[in-house]
Coordinates of C-alpha atoms and ligand atoms in Angstrom, one line a residue:
A1 CA 0.0 0.0 0.0
K2 CA 2.9 2.3 0.9
Q3 CA 4.5 1.6 -2.5
N4 CA 1.2 2.3 -4.2
G5 CA 0.8 5.7 -2.4
R6 CA 4.3 6.7 -3.4
N7 CA 3.5 5.9 -7.1
R8 CA 0.4 8.0 -6.9
Y9 CA 2.4 10.8 -5.4
C10 CA 4.9 10.6 -8.2
F11 CA 2.2 10.4 -10.8
F12 CA 0.5 13.6 -9.5
T13 CA 3.9 15.4 -9.3
A14 CA 4.6 14.4 -12.9
E15 CA 1.2 15.6 -14.0
I16 CA 1.6 19.0 -12.2
E17 CA 5.1 19.3 -13.7
A18 CA 3.7 18.7 -17.1
L19 CA 1.0 21.3 -16.6
T20 CA 3.5 23.9 -15.4
V21 CA 5.8 23.2 -18.3
R22 CA 2.9 23.7 -20.7
R23 CA 1.9 26.9 -19.0
M24 CA 5.4 28.2 -19.3
Q25 CA 5.5 27.2 -23.0
V26 CA 2.2 29.0 -23.6
V27 CA 3.4 32.2 -21.8
S28 CA 6.7 32.4 -23.6
A29 CA 5.1 31.7 -27.0
L30 CA 2.4 34.3 -26.2
R31 CA 5.0 37.0 -25.6
H32 CA 5.7 36.9 -29.4
A33 CA 2.2 36.3 -30.6
L34 CA 1.4 39.9 -31.2
E35 CA 4.5 40.9 -33.1
Q36 CA 4.4 37.7 -35.2
H37 CA 0.8 38.3 -36.2
Q38 CA -0.5 35.1 -34.7
L39 CA -3.6 36.7 -33.1
T40 CA -6.8 37.3 -34.9
I41 CA -10.3 38.3 -33.9
H42 CA -13.5 36.4 -34.7
Y43 CA -16.9 38.0 -34.5
Q44 CA -20.1 36.2 -33.3
P45 CA -23.3 37.9 -34.3
Q46 CA -26.0 38.6 -31.6
F47 CA -29.7 38.6 -32.6
S48 CA -32.8 40.3 -31.5
A49 CA -35.0 37.6 -29.9
R50 CA -38.1 39.6 -31.2
D51 CA -37.3 39.8 -34.9
G52 CA -34.1 37.9 -35.5
R53 CA -32.2 41.0 -36.7
I54 CA -28.5 41.3 -36.0
I55 CA -28.1 43.9 -33.2
G56 CA -24.6 43.1 -32.0
A57 CA -21.4 41.1 -32.3
E58 CA -18.9 39.8 -29.8
A59 CA -15.2 40.0 -30.5
L60 CA -13.5 36.7 -29.6
L61 CA -9.7 36.3 -29.7
R62 CA -8.1 33.5 -31.6
W63 CA -4.4 32.4 -31.5
H64 CA -2.7 30.1 -33.9
H65 CA 0.9 29.3 -33.1
P66 CA 3.1 27.5 -35.6
L67 CA 4.1 24.7 -33.2
L68 CA 1.4 24.7 -30.6
G69 CA -1.3 25.0 -33.2
Q70 CA -4.7 26.5 -32.4
V71 CA -4.7 27.3 -28.7
S72 CA -8.0 27.9 -27.0
P73 CA -8.7 31.2 -25.3
E74 CA -9.9 29.1 -22.3
E75 CA -6.2 28.2 -21.9
F76 CA -4.3 31.3 -23.1
I77 CA -6.4 34.0 -21.6
P78 CA -5.7 32.8 -18.0
A79 CA -2.0 32.5 -19.0
A80 CA -2.0 36.0 -20.3
E81 CA -3.7 37.2 -17.1
D82 CA -1.1 35.5 -14.8
S83 CA 1.8 36.9 -16.8
G84 CA 0.4 40.4 -17.2
L85 CA 0.5 40.1 -21.0
I86 CA -3.3 40.6 -21.0
V87 CA -2.9 44.3 -20.7
T88 CA -1.1 44.7 -24.0
I89 CA -3.1 42.0 -25.7
G90 CA -6.4 43.3 -24.4
E91 CA -5.5 46.8 -25.7
W92 CA -4.7 45.3 -29.1
V93 CA -8.0 43.5 -29.2
L94 CA -9.9 46.6 -28.4
R95 CA -8.1 48.7 -31.0
R96 CA -8.5 46.1 -33.7
A97 CA -12.2 45.4 -33.0
V98 CA -13.0 49.1 -32.8
R99 CA -11.1 49.7 -36.1
Q100 CA -13.1 46.9 -37.7
M101 CA -16.4 48.2 -36.5
K102 CA -15.5 51.7 -37.8
A103 CA -14.7 50.2 -41.2
W104 CA -18.0 48.3 -41.3
L105 CA -20.0 51.4 -40.5
D106 CA -18.0 53.3 -43.2
E107 CA -18.9 50.6 -45.7
G108 CA -22.6 51.2 -45.0
M109 CA -23.3 48.1 -42.9
A110 CA -26.4 48.5 -40.8
P111 CA -25.4 49.7 -37.4
F112 CA -25.0 47.3 -34.4
V113 CA -23.1 47.2 -31.1
L114 CA -19.7 45.6 -30.9
A115 CA -19.0 43.8 -27.6
V116 CA -15.4 43.3 -26.5
N117 CA -14.4 41.2 -23.5
L118 CA -12.5 42.8 -20.7
S119 CA -10.3 40.8 -18.4
T120 CA -10.6 41.5 -14.7
V121 CA -6.9 42.4 -14.8
Q122 CA -7.6 45.0 -17.4
F123 CA -10.6 46.3 -15.5
R124 CA -8.5 46.9 -12.4
H125 CA -5.8 48.8 -14.4
P126 CA -6.1 52.4 -13.4
N127 CA -5.6 53.6 -16.9
L128 CA -8.5 51.6 -18.4
P129 CA -11.2 54.3 -18.9
A130 CA -8.6 56.7 -20.4
M131 CA -7.3 54.0 -22.7
V132 CA -10.8 53.1 -24.0
A133 CA -11.6 56.8 -24.6
T134 CA -8.3 57.3 -26.5
I135 CA -8.8 54.3 -28.7
L136 CA -12.4 55.4 -29.6
A137 CA -11.1 59.0 -30.4
E138 CA -8.2 57.8 -32.5
E139 CA -10.2 55.3 -34.4
Q140 CA -13.1 57.8 -34.7
L141 CA -15.8 55.4 -33.5
P142 CA -18.7 56.9 -31.6
P143 CA -18.8 55.3 -28.2
Q144 CA -22.4 54.1 -28.5
Y145 CA -21.2 51.4 -30.8
L146 CA -19.0 49.8 -28.1
E147 CA -20.0 47.5 -25.3
L148 CA -17.5 46.1 -22.8
E149 CA -18.2 42.7 -21.2
L150 CA -16.9 42.1 -17.7
T151 CA -17.6 38.8 -15.9
E152 CA -19.9 38.8 -12.9
S153 CA -17.0 37.5 -10.7
G154 CA -14.8 40.3 -12.0
A155 CA -17.4 42.9 -11.0
M156 CA -18.0 41.3 -7.6
H157 CA -14.3 41.1 -6.7
D158 CA -14.3 44.6 -5.4
P159 CA -17.8 46.2 -6.0
P160 CA -17.0 49.7 -4.8
A161 CA -14.0 49.9 -7.2
A162 CA -16.1 48.4 -10.0
I163 CA -18.8 51.1 -9.5
A164 CA -16.1 53.8 -9.8
V165 CA -14.7 52.3 -13.1
M166 CA -18.2 51.7 -14.6
D167 CA -19.1 55.3 -13.7
Q168 CA -16.1 56.6 -15.7
L169 CA -16.8 54.3 -18.7
H170 CA -20.4 55.4 -18.6
E171 CA -19.3 59.1 -18.7
H172 CA -17.3 58.2 -21.9
G173 CA -20.6 56.9 -23.4
V174 CA -19.5 53.2 -23.4
R175 CA -22.0 50.5 -22.4
M176 CA -21.2 47.7 -19.9
A177 CA -22.5 44.2 -19.9
I178 CA -22.1 41.6 -17.1
D179 CA -20.8 38.4 -18.7
D180 CA -21.4 34.8 -17.4
F181 CA -24.2 36.1 -15.2
G182 CA -25.8 33.8 -12.6
I183 CA -22.8 31.8 -11.4
A184 CA -21.0 34.2 -9.1
Y185 CA -23.7 34.9 -6.5
S186 CA -24.0 38.6 -7.1
S187 CA -25.0 40.8 -4.3
L188 CA -28.2 42.1 -5.9
S189 CA -27.9 45.4 -4.1
Y190 CA -24.7 46.1 -6.0
L191 CA -26.3 45.3 -9.3
K192 CA -28.5 48.3 -8.8
K193 CA -25.4 50.5 -8.3
F194 CA -23.5 49.2 -11.3
K195 CA -23.8 51.3 -14.5
V196 CA -24.6 48.3 -16.5
Y197 CA -26.7 48.0 -19.6
K198 CA -27.1 44.3 -20.1
L199 CA -26.9 40.9 -18.3
K200 CA -25.4 38.0 -20.2
I201 CA -27.0 34.8 -18.9
D202 CA -24.3 32.2 -18.5
Q203 CA -24.2 29.3 -21.0
S204 CA -24.4 26.7 -18.3
F205 CA -28.0 27.7 -17.6
V206 CA -28.9 27.8 -21.3
R207 CA -27.5 24.4 -22.1
D208 CA -30.1 22.3 -20.1
I209 CA -32.9 24.8 -20.3
S210 CA -35.2 22.3 -22.1
A211 CA -34.7 19.5 -19.6
D212 CA -33.7 21.0 -16.2
P213 CA -36.5 22.7 -14.3
E214 CA -34.0 24.4 -12.0
D215 CA -32.1 26.0 -14.9
R216 CA -35.5 27.1 -16.3
A217 CA -36.3 28.7 -13.0
I218 CA -33.0 30.5 -12.8
V219 CA -33.2 31.8 -16.3
T220 CA -36.8 33.0 -15.8
A221 CA -35.8 34.7 -12.6
I222 CA -32.7 36.4 -14.1
I223 CA -34.9 37.8 -17.0
A224 CA -37.6 39.0 -14.6
M225 CA -35.1 40.7 -12.3
A226 CA -33.3 42.3 -15.2
R227 CA -36.6 43.7 -16.4
G228 CA -37.3 45.1 -13.0
L229 CA -33.9 46.8 -12.9
G230 CA -34.4 48.2 -16.4
L231 CA -31.5 46.0 -17.8
R232 CA -31.5 44.1 -21.1
T233 CA -30.7 40.4 -21.2
I234 CA -28.8 38.2 -23.7
A235 CA -28.5 34.5 -23.6
E236 CA -25.3 32.9 -24.9
G237 CA -24.6 29.4 -26.0
V238 CA -28.0 29.0 -27.7
E239 CA -27.8 26.0 -29.9
T240 CA -31.3 24.7 -30.4
Q241 CA -34.7 25.9 -31.5
A242 CA -36.2 24.7 -28.2
Q243 CA -33.7 26.9 -26.2
L244 CA -34.5 29.8 -28.5
E245 CA -38.3 29.4 -28.0
F246 CA -38.1 29.2 -24.3
L247 CA -35.9 32.3 -24.1
R248 CA -38.1 34.2 -26.4
E249 CA -41.3 33.2 -24.6
H250 CA -39.8 34.3 -21.3
G251 CA -38.8 37.7 -22.6
C252 CA -35.1 37.4 -23.1
D253 CA -34.1 40.3 -25.4
E254 CA -31.1 38.9 -27.3
I255 CA -29.7 35.6 -28.5
Q256 CA -26.1 34.5 -29.3
G257 CA -25.0 31.0 -30.2
Y258 CA -24.4 28.3 -32.7
Y259 CA -28.1 28.1 -33.5
Y260 CA -27.6 31.3 -35.5
S261 CA -23.9 31.4 -36.1
K262 CA -20.5 30.4 -34.7
P263 CA -17.8 33.1 -34.3
L264 CA -16.7 34.2 -37.8
T265 CA -13.7 35.9 -39.3
A266 CA -14.3 39.6 -40.2
E267 CA -14.6 38.6 -43.8
Q268 CA -17.1 35.9 -43.1
F269 CA -19.0 38.2 -40.8
G270 CA -19.4 40.8 -43.6
R271 CA -20.7 38.1 -46.0
F272 CA -23.1 36.7 -43.3
V273 CA -24.6 40.2 -42.6
H274 CA -25.2 40.6 -46.4
E275 CA -27.0 37.2 -46.6
V276 CA -29.2 37.9 -43.6
E277 CA -30.0 41.5 -44.4
P278 CA -29.5 42.2 -48.1
C279 CA -29.5 46.0 -48.8
Ligands
LIG1 P1 -17.1 34.1 -23.1 O1 -16.8 35.6 -23.1 O2 -18.1 33.6 -22.2 O3 -17.4 33.8 -24.7 C1 -18.4 32.8 -25.1 C2 -17.7 31.5 -25.5 O4 -18.7 30.6 -25.9 C3 -16.8 31.7 -26.7 O5 -15.8 30.7 -26.6 C4 -17.7 31.3 -27.9 O6 -17.0 30.9 -29.0 C5 -18.5 30.2 -27.3 N1 -19.8 29.9 -27.9 C6 -20.6 30.8 -28.6 N2 -21.8 30.2 -29.0 C7 -21.8 29.0 -28.5 C8 -22.7 27.9 -28.5 O7 -23.8 28.0 -29.1 N3 -22.3 26.8 -27.9 C9 -21.2 26.6 -27.2 N4 -20.9 25.5 -26.6 N5 -20.2 27.6 -27.1 C10 -20.5 28.8 -27.8 P2 -14.3 31.1 -26.9 O8 -14.2 32.0 -28.1 O9 -13.5 29.8 -26.9 O10 -13.8 32.0 -25.7 C11 -13.7 31.5 -24.4 C12 -13.5 32.5 -23.4 O11 -12.2 33.1 -23.6 C13 -14.5 33.6 -23.5 O12 -15.7 33.2 -22.8 C14 -13.8 34.7 -22.7 O13 -13.9 34.6 -21.3 C15 -12.4 34.5 -23.2 N6 -12.0 35.4 -24.3 C16 -12.1 35.2 -25.6 N7 -11.7 36.3 -26.3 C17 -11.3 37.2 -25.3 C18 -10.7 38.5 -25.3 O14 -10.5 39.2 -26.4 N8 -10.4 39.1 -24.1 C19 -10.6 38.5 -22.9 N9 -10.3 39.1 -21.8 N10 -11.2 37.2 -22.9 C20 -11.5 36.6 -24.0
LIG2 CA1 -18.0 37.3 -23.3
LIG3 CA1 -19.9 34.4 -21.4
LIG4 CA1 -17.2 32.1 -20.1

């Protein structure tokens, strides 16, 4: 038994070591990802639940490394946060996405709102509101076209600080959405004080909405509460007609998910918009 325990110990140590090595590889490769043009942005359309029109798009970062291949943001975003690289990368994403949005509007594309993810690390950076304002001004995009997504846990980490940052962003005319809503046990009294425009219902509740009565109850409650607070709701991870119908019937405002479209390259997105809404 003793021998066995020791083997298990060795096994776990080896596993942890492998994970640490991988994380170090990812971080050191990520350092050069920007200058070597390995990062791109995909855009996933967001639809009005009422009439199916495109009313938004979420910018989602993609990384292709020549040796590591396609690395998931679920892996490299946390690595970028730990190493501090997220500040530079996040600023690059914001500028690129804002520039793309400006180009689409200039081409005459029907207006919609562009959502960009903010890491908690970026959100805590004292220069964030000024950085956002500078990029909008330099790229000449009116602020009402930009929405910033912050996770619920990010907002709840230090609510008074979050209130202050959201107030500043609001003054710049930028909208905020709370991402992954429903999993971080928000203090509802804070929700009232956040200058937030939209709640993004976490995918985990949407996934089993057709089968799980508890998930249905949670989603229904989030939508009702958002209504009461004057907030919009968007459901993410919508993959089926049944999910869409439940959400629509219960008054969810917006829909995002594979049911309509996966995230697309900028070029694919342009074509998609033309197919859905020919001018
Ligand atoms: P998120 O912000 O919650 O983004 C939603 C994720 O769900 C995306 O994964 C999207 O591709 C995926 N998704 C969309 N529709 C469906 C669907 O119908 N079914 C399923 N199963 N999934 C769907 P992705 O692109 O892999 O991104 C994962 C996470 O990485 C994001 O979660 C976000 O937290 C982070 N991330 C991605 N891009 C950025 C970025 O530019 N900045 C920061 N800070 N985080 C980012
Ligand atoms: Ca998001
Ligand atoms: Ca989300
Ligand atoms: Ca997520």
